[in-house]
Amino acid sequence: MKNVCILSFLFLISINSYSNIHWESIVLAENEWHYFAATSEPENGWMNLNFDDQDWSLGVGGIGYNDGDDQTIIDAVNSLYLRKRFYIAQKSLIENLVLDIDYDDAFVAYLNGVEIARSSNLSEASPTYNSPLTTDREAEMYQGGMPENYPIDTALLVNDENILAVQIINNGINSSDLSSLIFLNAQINSDTILYNEPPSWFVEPFNFTQSNLPIIVINTNNQNIKDDPKIIAHMGIIQNGPGQINRLSDSFGNYDGRISIEIRGESSQMFPKKSYLIETQDSLGANNNVPLLGMPKENDWILYAPYSDKSLLRNTLTFEMGHLSGEYCSRTKYFELVLNGSYKGLYVLMEKIKIDKGRVDIASMGPMDIIGDVLSGGYILRVDKRDEDFKIGYSGWTSDYRYSGSNGLEYQYYSPEPKELKDEQKNYITDYLSKFEKALGGANYRDPDLGYNKFIDVGSFINFMLVNEISKEVDKYRYSSYFYKERDSRGGKIFAGPLWDFNLGYANVDYWNEGLSTSAWLYNDIGGRIYWWQRLRQDPYYKNLVFTRWVKLRESDFSDENLIAKIDSMTGYIHEAQMRNFKQWPILDSYVWPNNYIGGTYENEVLFLKNWLLERLQWMDNNITGNQLNPIAIISQKGFEFANDVRIKITLVDDYFNCPVLKITDFMISGLPSNLNIERIEYINASEALVHFALNGYNIHDLNGVSISINKNILNGFESIKSNEIDLTETGIALLDRNSVKIYTRGKHLIIECDQAQQLPKQVVILNLMGQKTGSYPISNQTINDLYLPLSSNFYLVRLLVNNSPLIQKIRLGEE
């Protein structure tokens, strides 16, 4: 379908095309309004032109109480009904019409008896004087913000008298304030001012025609988008390809079809720029999995509206760090949105968190999965604010475990949804989390087979922690924290993530002073937060893993240079779009909750983010503690069960297996003759496994020179590990007498003496006293190896594999 609807009356003709076209205000908030302060229903037809409002009160707007913008003060009421009559002499001169309104807490507006706009927090089709709201809303203009704007069909106007009627709905009679500021602005084709000069804050809408970003066009056919339920609409996506300009006149090449749509978010719903949750559907309303903007096929999507984050980067940058850490995060794509013919600014297409092969790739759980392995996964849980329909025992549960005086954590079922979960499934995941918490808090919590390592994927918890700490987002470890669990046969442990919701991070918060500082660890603040990471950091192994991971990330993916380059790439890509966005939403020089910093320009907002990020990274560099691990896999013995079965024992050093389910596919073999394969893997404990080879007619000596690589996905570390090579003889592994090895230095030379030179390893590793690798050097099968070490004079550790276990000796290098 061609998007001809976008050329409707709502698209504004370029102001430069006609010298006499300009904007005026037909109705101003400071005009006199007839009003009814309601604690009961008004008479029927109150929004119609012929309604008799002479018994209503008369007052200057704004009308309300306790909001700092009230010219006429009223008592607390459930609703405020407002009527303003105005005259149109020549309707044909009005090119476009816009309602600008600021309110507290909700509204519905009518022009000549026809509904023209309503706030998203109204759930009833025909609001009453005391209709419930899904959320409250604080007025913006008295805080320096902007009103919401709604394009209005000029066909609703009549030549002669018209009526603008508005119901302002309070969030209950006990609400602390109520506000109403209402403007009707028009684009006039005239040489003279016919009505009023527009307010000083008013910004003329502009003619949006093209972008280097994809353009999403949504038409709701005059339906208002609500918080719930979804409505049916049409969506088209214009995406002509990399480097191509996308024009509103182009066809919908990426998507052209039906969607359902609703407003999403919690506190963000108070912003005039709304975020939306959409579902792509076929013509009959069934789920339609499609690859929007190059992302994997799915049907649930989020149109995220960055607003209080004036850098427009905080979520996309953080999710990029999540991807760089190797974990799944929602993929993101910038685009510009046109909704019902009105330009709405720069948005981000995001994947909704859900179980799917292209998203959280774990087994789906059905209602019949109530016993055995299928009961053990997959689950997605979250720790978050309660939804309004949250019920303990149905929506989630409160942990009965207490750590160091902290409150019991409250977990919510996320996927499957509470209504889909059976009691057996709820009981299983509740019991699993309880066992994990008790193991983490118990005396054996450091034991790799009895403690926390038995229950969680430690690597994911480290990645999750480091990104949260970088952002220092106010809600981390307490809200928007997701976790998922796979079936036991596929790993079975709890993974931390996906990461979510970082728009209040990087010092974009004014109600929490700790969030402004680039110092201090957030995981230590366990008052109302998840305590897990504070406890984990008491384990030296976990602390060393964190240190090792941080050093590795800072060398490349999380380096200052790489992260700043990511920011520069994003800002370069959205450069033109951000200028249009801030013309539509001119807030760069205004406070938007909960801004701490107001830069005045987009460049200043980005510079502030960069500087804060660099300072935070530097603080973490200086304060993260631990020793750098050098994980290795050692083939330490061989043995026989049967004549055709050879067992090779692998021992991990500086790492653990993260689950007892070890699969052949996780062990890659190099140097094997063709058709000689691993038969099975046997888990011994968190540090040891047996690899079984079936010789099938081959000689045991065919295993000589074979090495084994272990996939990082079954380790707690972050990289695959390759073992030493197998050295087999008919009598077994030849042993080297450790006492025959002598290690000493002469100046900057390292001397290694050994009478059994043929059994020396191929290299020696030098570490500093922090356990960090400074270099490795080849050694030969000769009695004396004299190695020059180009290192500064200091103490070092020499690491040499003797009988496939490490021999470590401290040395001191002198001067030449």
Short mmCIF file of N, CA and C in Angstrom, two decimals, residues 184-322:
data_model
loop_
_atom_site.label_atom_id
_atom_site.label_comp_id
_atom_site.label_asym_id
_atom_site.label_seq_id
_atom_site.Cartn_x
_atom_site.Cartn_y
_atom_site.Cartn_z
N LEU A 184 -5.35 26.74 21.28
CA LEU A 184 -5.72 26.27 19.95
C LEU A 184 -4.99 27.14 18.95
N ASN A 185 -3.99 26.57 18.28
CA ASN A 185 -3.13 27.32 17.37
C ASN A 185 -3.41 26.93 15.93
N ALA A 186 -3.33 27.90 15.04
CA ALA A 186 -3.69 27.66 13.64
C ALA A 186 -2.68 28.27 12.70
N GLN A 187 -2.49 27.62 11.55
CA GLN A 187 -1.68 28.18 10.47
C GLN A 187 -2.63 28.93 9.54
N ILE A 188 -2.40 30.23 9.42
CA ILE A 188 -3.33 31.12 8.73
C ILE A 188 -2.72 31.61 7.42
N ASN A 189 -3.52 31.60 6.37
CA ASN A 189 -3.10 32.15 5.07
C ASN A 189 -3.70 33.54 4.93
N SER A 190 -2.98 34.51 5.50
CA SER A 190 -3.49 35.88 5.52
C SER A 190 -2.33 36.85 5.67
N ASP A 191 -2.52 38.06 5.16
CA ASP A 191 -1.49 39.09 5.31
C ASP A 191 -1.51 39.74 6.68
N THR A 192 -2.59 39.56 7.42
CA THR A 192 -2.74 40.25 8.70
C THR A 192 -3.01 39.25 9.81
N ILE A 193 -2.83 39.73 11.04
CA ILE A 193 -3.15 38.93 12.21
C ILE A 193 -4.67 38.97 12.42
N LEU A 194 -5.30 37.80 12.39
CA LEU A 194 -6.75 37.70 12.53
C LEU A 194 -7.17 37.40 13.95
N TYR A 195 -6.30 36.74 14.73
CA TYR A 195 -6.68 36.30 16.07
C TYR A 195 -5.67 36.83 17.10
N ASN A 196 -4.68 36.04 17.49
CA ASN A 196 -3.70 36.46 18.49
C ASN A 196 -2.31 36.00 18.06
N GLU A 197 -1.30 36.76 18.46
CA GLU A 197 0.07 36.29 18.29
C GLU A 197 0.25 35.03 19.14
N PRO A 198 0.95 34.03 18.63
CA PRO A 198 1.15 32.81 19.43
C PRO A 198 2.06 33.07 20.63
N PRO A 199 2.01 32.24 21.65
CA PRO A 199 2.88 32.42 22.82
C PRO A 199 4.35 32.35 22.43
N SER A 200 5.19 32.89 23.28
CA SER A 200 6.63 32.94 22.98
C SER A 200 7.25 31.55 22.90
N TRP A 201 6.68 30.58 23.60
CA TRP A 201 7.23 29.22 23.59
C TRP A 201 6.87 28.46 22.32
N PHE A 202 5.88 28.96 21.58
CA PHE A 202 5.35 28.19 20.44
C PHE A 202 6.41 28.07 19.33
N VAL A 203 6.58 26.85 18.86
CA VAL A 203 7.51 26.55 17.77
C VAL A 203 6.70 26.07 16.57
N GLU A 204 6.88 26.72 15.44
CA GLU A 204 6.11 26.34 14.25
C GLU A 204 6.47 24.93 13.81
N PRO A 205 5.45 24.12 13.55
CA PRO A 205 5.74 22.80 12.97
C PRO A 205 6.45 22.97 11.63
N PHE A 206 7.21 21.96 11.23
CA PHE A 206 7.99 22.08 10.01
C PHE A 206 7.65 20.96 9.04
N ASN A 207 8.12 21.10 7.85
CA ASN A 207 7.78 20.16 6.78
C ASN A 207 8.82 19.05 6.73
N PHE A 208 8.50 17.88 7.28
CA PHE A 208 9.40 16.72 7.28
C PHE A 208 9.14 15.90 6.02
N THR A 209 10.17 15.74 5.21
CA THR A 209 9.99 15.02 3.94
C THR A 209 10.96 13.87 3.74
N GLN A 210 12.16 13.90 4.34
CA GLN A 210 13.13 12.85 4.07
C GLN A 210 14.13 12.73 5.21
N SER A 211 14.86 11.59 5.22
CA SER A 211 15.83 11.33 6.28
C SER A 211 16.85 10.32 5.78
N ASN A 212 18.06 10.39 6.36
CA ASN A 212 19.03 9.31 6.12
C ASN A 212 18.71 8.10 6.98
N LEU A 213 17.82 8.26 7.98
CA LEU A 213 17.38 7.16 8.82
C LEU A 213 16.14 6.52 8.21
N PRO A 214 15.84 5.28 8.59
CA PRO A 214 14.54 4.72 8.21
C PRO A 214 13.41 5.58 8.75
N ILE A 215 12.27 5.56 8.07
CA ILE A 215 11.09 6.30 8.50
C ILE A 215 9.96 5.29 8.74
N ILE A 216 9.35 5.36 9.91
CA ILE A 216 8.18 4.53 10.22
C ILE A 216 6.96 5.44 10.24
N VAL A 217 5.94 5.02 9.48
CA VAL A 217 4.70 5.79 9.35
C VAL A 217 3.56 4.94 9.91
N ILE A 218 2.85 5.46 10.90
CA ILE A 218 1.74 4.74 11.54
C ILE A 218 0.47 5.56 11.38
N ASN A 219 -0.61 4.89 10.98
CA ASN A 219 -1.92 5.53 10.83
C ASN A 219 -2.92 4.75 11.67
N THR A 220 -3.51 5.40 12.67
CA THR A 220 -4.47 4.73 13.56
C THR A 220 -5.92 4.94 13.14
N ASN A 221 -6.13 5.61 11.98
CA ASN A 221 -7.49 5.88 11.50
C ASN A 221 -8.32 6.61 12.57
N ASN A 222 -7.71 7.67 13.09
CA ASN A 222 -8.37 8.58 14.04
C ASN A 222 -8.67 7.95 15.40
N GLN A 223 -8.04 6.82 15.71
CA GLN A 223 -8.17 6.24 17.05
C GLN A 223 -7.05 6.79 17.94
N ASN A 224 -7.37 7.03 19.21
CA ASN A 224 -6.35 7.41 20.17
C ASN A 224 -5.63 6.17 20.68
N ILE A 225 -4.31 6.24 20.77
CA ILE A 225 -3.52 5.14 21.30
C ILE A 225 -3.57 5.21 22.82
N LYS A 226 -3.88 4.08 23.45
CA LYS A 226 -4.06 4.04 24.89
C LYS A 226 -2.93 3.25 25.54
N ASP A 227 -2.90 3.34 26.87
CA ASP A 227 -1.97 2.51 27.64
C ASP A 227 -2.39 1.05 27.55
N ASP A 228 -3.69 0.81 27.54
CA ASP A 228 -4.22 -0.54 27.42
C ASP A 228 -5.72 -0.39 27.19
N PRO A 229 -6.29 -1.17 26.27
CA PRO A 229 -5.66 -2.23 25.46
C PRO A 229 -5.08 -1.67 24.16
N LYS A 230 -4.43 -2.57 23.40
CA LYS A 230 -3.90 -2.19 22.10
C LYS A 230 -5.05 -1.87 21.14
N ILE A 231 -4.76 -0.99 20.20
CA ILE A 231 -5.70 -0.73 19.10
C ILE A 231 -5.07 -1.22 17.80
N ILE A 232 -5.89 -1.40 16.78
CA ILE A 232 -5.40 -1.85 15.48
C ILE A 232 -5.03 -0.63 14.64
N ALA A 233 -3.90 -0.69 13.96
CA ALA A 233 -3.42 0.42 13.14
C ALA A 233 -2.66 -0.15 11.94
N HIS A 234 -2.26 0.74 11.06
CA HIS A 234 -1.43 0.35 9.91
C HIS A 234 -0.03 0.95 10.09
N MET A 235 1.00 0.18 9.75
CA MET A 235 2.37 0.66 9.82
C MET A 235 3.09 0.40 8.51
N GLY A 236 3.80 1.37 8.06
CA GLY A 236 4.68 1.23 6.90
C GLY A 236 6.08 1.69 7.25
N ILE A 237 7.08 0.98 6.72
CA ILE A 237 8.48 1.34 6.99
C ILE A 237 9.19 1.62 5.68
N ILE A 238 9.81 2.78 5.62
CA ILE A 238 10.59 3.18 4.45
C ILE A 238 12.06 3.00 4.78
N GLN A 239 12.71 2.11 4.09
CA GLN A 239 14.14 1.84 4.29
C GLN A 239 14.73 1.43 2.94
N ASN A 240 15.39 2.37 2.31
CA ASN A 240 15.90 2.13 0.96
C ASN A 240 17.28 1.49 0.93
N GLY A 241 17.91 1.32 2.08
CA GLY A 241 19.21 0.65 2.12
C GLY A 241 20.30 1.56 2.61
N PRO A 242 21.47 0.98 2.94
CA PRO A 242 22.60 1.77 3.48
C PRO A 242 23.00 2.89 2.54
N GLY A 243 23.17 4.08 3.13
CA GLY A 243 23.63 5.22 2.36
C GLY A 243 22.57 5.88 1.49
N GLN A 244 21.35 5.34 1.50
CA GLN A 244 20.29 5.89 0.66
C GLN A 244 19.40 6.84 1.48
N ILE A 245 18.87 7.85 0.82
CA ILE A 245 17.93 8.75 1.45
C ILE A 245 16.54 8.12 1.41
N ASN A 246 15.83 8.20 2.52
CA ASN A 246 14.47 7.70 2.62
C ASN A 246 13.51 8.89 2.57
N ARG A 247 12.57 8.84 1.63
CA ARG A 247 11.62 9.93 1.43
C ARG A 247 10.21 9.48 1.76
N LEU A 248 9.42 10.42 2.29
CA LEU A 248 8.05 10.08 2.65
C LEU A 248 7.22 9.65 1.44
N SER A 249 7.63 10.06 0.28
CA SER A 249 6.92 9.67 -0.94
C SER A 249 7.32 8.29 -1.43
N ASP A 250 8.35 7.66 -0.81
CA ASP A 250 8.79 6.33 -1.22
C ASP A 250 7.81 5.27 -0.72
N SER A 251 7.89 4.09 -1.34
CA SER A 251 7.00 3.00 -0.95
C SER A 251 7.48 2.36 0.35
N PHE A 252 6.56 1.65 0.99
CA PHE A 252 6.87 0.96 2.23
C PHE A 252 7.54 -0.37 1.88
N GLY A 253 8.84 -0.36 1.73
CA GLY A 253 9.56 -1.54 1.28
C GLY A 253 9.91 -2.53 2.37
N ASN A 254 10.08 -2.04 3.61
CA ASN A 254 10.50 -2.93 4.70
C ASN A 254 9.33 -3.59 5.41
N TYR A 255 8.24 -2.85 5.56
CA TYR A 255 7.02 -3.42 6.14
C TYR A 255 5.84 -2.58 5.68
N ASP A 256 4.73 -3.24 5.39
CA ASP A 256 3.52 -2.56 4.94
C ASP A 256 2.34 -3.41 5.38
N GLY A 257 1.81 -3.16 6.59
CA GLY A 257 0.76 -4.03 7.06
C GLY A 257 0.18 -3.62 8.39
N ARG A 258 -0.55 -4.54 8.95
CA ARG A 258 -1.32 -4.31 10.17
C ARG A 258 -0.44 -4.47 11.41
N ILE A 259 -0.74 -3.65 12.41
CA ILE A 259 -0.12 -3.79 13.73
C ILE A 259 -1.18 -3.56 14.80
N SER A 260 -0.91 -4.02 16.00
CA SER A 260 -1.62 -3.52 17.18
C SER A 260 -0.62 -2.68 17.96
N ILE A 261 -1.12 -1.66 18.65
CA ILE A 261 -0.22 -0.69 19.28
C ILE A 261 -0.83 -0.17 20.57
N GLU A 262 0.02 0.05 21.58
CA GLU A 262 -0.37 0.68 22.83
C GLU A 262 0.80 1.49 23.35
N ILE A 263 0.53 2.41 24.27
CA ILE A 263 1.58 3.19 24.91
C ILE A 263 2.26 2.32 25.95
N ARG A 264 3.58 2.41 26.07
CA ARG A 264 4.32 1.63 27.05
C ARG A 264 5.09 2.57 27.99
N GLY A 265 5.60 1.96 29.06
CA GLY A 265 6.40 2.73 30.01
C GLY A 265 5.65 2.97 31.31
N GLU A 266 6.37 3.45 32.30
CA GLU A 266 5.76 3.79 33.58
C GLU A 266 5.86 5.30 33.79
N SER A 267 6.93 5.76 34.42
CA SER A 267 7.07 7.21 34.62
C SER A 267 7.19 7.96 33.30
N SER A 268 7.70 7.29 32.25
CA SER A 268 7.88 7.96 30.96
C SER A 268 6.57 8.29 30.29
N GLN A 269 5.44 7.72 30.75
CA GLN A 269 4.16 8.02 30.13
C GLN A 269 3.74 9.46 30.34
N MET A 270 4.35 10.15 31.31
CA MET A 270 3.98 11.54 31.54
C MET A 270 4.59 12.47 30.50
N PHE A 271 5.56 11.98 29.72
CA PHE A 271 6.21 12.83 28.73
C PHE A 271 5.31 12.95 27.49
N PRO A 272 5.34 14.10 26.84
CA PRO A 272 4.52 14.25 25.62
C PRO A 272 4.99 13.36 24.47
N LYS A 273 6.26 13.04 24.44
CA LYS A 273 6.78 12.12 23.43
C LYS A 273 6.64 10.70 23.99
N LYS A 274 5.75 9.92 23.40
CA LYS A 274 5.38 8.62 23.95
C LYS A 274 6.19 7.49 23.32
N SER A 275 6.44 6.46 24.14
CA SER A 275 6.97 5.20 23.64
C SER A 275 5.80 4.25 23.41
N TYR A 276 5.99 3.31 22.47
CA TYR A 276 4.90 2.41 22.10
C TYR A 276 5.38 0.97 22.06
N LEU A 277 4.44 0.08 22.34
CA LEU A 277 4.63 -1.36 22.18
C LEU A 277 3.76 -1.79 21.00
N ILE A 278 4.36 -2.45 20.01
CA ILE A 278 3.60 -2.86 18.84
C ILE A 278 3.74 -4.36 18.62
N GLU A 279 2.76 -4.90 17.92
CA GLU A 279 2.80 -6.30 17.51
C GLU A 279 2.45 -6.35 16.02
N THR A 280 3.33 -6.91 15.22
CA THR A 280 3.05 -7.05 13.79
C THR A 280 2.10 -8.22 13.60
N GLN A 281 1.05 -8.00 12.78
CA GLN A 281 0.00 -8.99 12.59
C GLN A 281 -0.31 -9.20 11.12
N ASP A 282 -0.88 -10.37 10.82
CA ASP A 282 -1.36 -10.58 9.47
C ASP A 282 -2.76 -9.98 9.35
N SER A 283 -3.38 -10.14 8.20
CA SER A 283 -4.66 -9.48 7.94
C SER A 283 -5.78 -9.98 8.85
N LEU A 284 -5.60 -11.17 9.44
CA LEU A 284 -6.61 -11.74 10.33
C LEU A 284 -6.32 -11.47 11.80
N GLY A 285 -5.21 -10.80 12.09
CA GLY A 285 -4.88 -10.45 13.46
C GLY A 285 -3.96 -11.43 14.16
N ALA A 286 -3.47 -12.46 13.44
CA ALA A 286 -2.54 -13.41 14.04
C ALA A 286 -1.13 -12.83 14.03
N ASN A 287 -0.25 -13.36 14.92
CA ASN A 287 1.13 -12.91 14.97
C ASN A 287 1.79 -13.06 13.62
N ASN A 288 2.54 -12.05 13.23
CA ASN A 288 3.24 -12.06 11.94
C ASN A 288 4.71 -11.79 12.20
N ASN A 289 5.53 -12.83 12.21
CA ASN A 289 6.96 -12.68 12.47
C ASN A 289 7.65 -12.10 11.23
N VAL A 290 8.24 -10.93 11.41
CA VAL A 290 8.89 -10.22 10.30
C VAL A 290 10.23 -9.66 10.76
N PRO A 291 11.19 -9.50 9.83
CA PRO A 291 12.52 -8.97 10.18
C PRO A 291 12.58 -7.45 10.01
N LEU A 292 12.07 -6.69 10.96
CA LEU A 292 12.05 -5.24 10.83
C LEU A 292 13.46 -4.66 10.88
N LEU A 293 13.76 -3.80 9.91
CA LEU A 293 15.04 -3.08 9.83
C LEU A 293 16.24 -4.01 10.00
N GLY A 294 16.13 -5.21 9.45
CA GLY A 294 17.26 -6.14 9.44
C GLY A 294 17.41 -6.97 10.69
N MET A 295 16.53 -6.81 11.68
CA MET A 295 16.61 -7.62 12.89
C MET A 295 15.97 -8.99 12.65
N PRO A 296 16.31 -9.99 13.47
CA PRO A 296 15.70 -11.31 13.29
C PRO A 296 14.19 -11.25 13.37
N LYS A 297 13.53 -12.17 12.67
CA LYS A 297 12.07 -12.20 12.61
C LYS A 297 11.44 -12.32 13.99
N GLU A 298 10.43 -11.52 14.22
CA GLU A 298 9.63 -11.59 15.45
C GLU A 298 8.39 -10.74 15.24
N ASN A 299 7.49 -10.72 16.24
CA ASN A 299 6.27 -9.94 16.12
C ASN A 299 6.09 -8.91 17.22
N ASP A 300 6.88 -8.99 18.30
CA ASP A 300 6.77 -8.03 19.40
C ASP A 300 7.94 -7.05 19.36
N TRP A 301 7.60 -5.75 19.29
CA TRP A 301 8.62 -4.71 19.12
C TRP A 301 8.30 -3.51 20.00
N ILE A 302 9.32 -2.72 20.27
CA ILE A 302 9.18 -1.50 21.06
C ILE A 302 9.65 -0.31 20.22
N LEU A 303 8.84 0.73 20.20
CA LEU A 303 9.23 2.01 19.61
C LEU A 303 9.58 2.94 20.77
N TYR A 304 10.86 2.99 21.09
CA TYR A 304 11.33 3.71 22.28
C TYR A 304 11.56 5.18 21.95
N ALA A 305 11.04 6.06 22.81
CA ALA A 305 11.11 7.51 22.60
C ALA A 305 12.06 8.15 23.60
N PRO A 306 13.35 8.32 23.27
CA PRO A 306 14.24 9.02 24.20
C PRO A 306 13.79 10.47 24.36
N TYR A 307 13.57 10.89 25.60
CA TYR A 307 13.06 12.24 25.85
C TYR A 307 13.86 12.92 26.96
N SER A 308 13.77 12.39 28.18
CA SER A 308 14.54 13.00 29.27
C SER A 308 16.04 12.80 29.06
N ASP A 309 16.43 11.76 28.33
CA ASP A 309 17.83 11.56 27.93
C ASP A 309 18.08 12.36 26.67
N LYS A 310 18.58 13.59 26.84
CA LYS A 310 18.74 14.49 25.71
C LYS A 310 19.94 14.16 24.83
N SER A 311 20.81 13.24 25.31
CA SER A 311 21.88 12.76 24.43
C SER A 311 21.33 11.79 23.40
N LEU A 312 20.16 11.20 23.68
CA LEU A 312 19.50 10.20 22.81
C LEU A 312 20.32 8.92 22.70
N LEU A 313 21.27 8.73 23.62
CA LEU A 313 22.27 7.66 23.46
C LEU A 313 22.30 6.65 24.60
N ARG A 314 21.78 6.96 25.76
CA ARG A 314 22.11 6.17 26.94
C ARG A 314 21.69 4.70 26.81
N ASN A 315 20.50 4.45 26.30
CA ASN A 315 20.09 3.06 26.13
C ASN A 315 20.86 2.37 25.00
N THR A 316 20.96 3.02 23.86
CA THR A 316 21.63 2.38 22.72
C THR A 316 23.11 2.13 23.01
N LEU A 317 23.78 3.06 23.66
CA LEU A 317 25.19 2.87 24.01
C LEU A 317 25.35 1.72 24.99
N THR A 318 24.48 1.65 26.00
CA THR A 318 24.61 0.59 27.00
C THR A 318 24.33 -0.77 26.40
N PHE A 319 23.31 -0.86 25.55
CA PHE A 319 23.02 -2.13 24.90
C PHE A 319 24.18 -2.55 24.00
N GLU A 320 24.84 -1.59 23.40
CA GLU A 320 26.02 -1.92 22.59
C GLU A 320 27.12 -2.50 23.47
N MET A 321 27.30 -1.97 24.67
CA MET A 321 28.27 -2.55 25.59
C MET A 321 27.86 -3.97 25.98
N GLY A 322 26.56 -4.19 26.14
CA GLY A 322 26.08 -5.53 26.43
C GLY A 322 26.44 -6.50 25.32
#
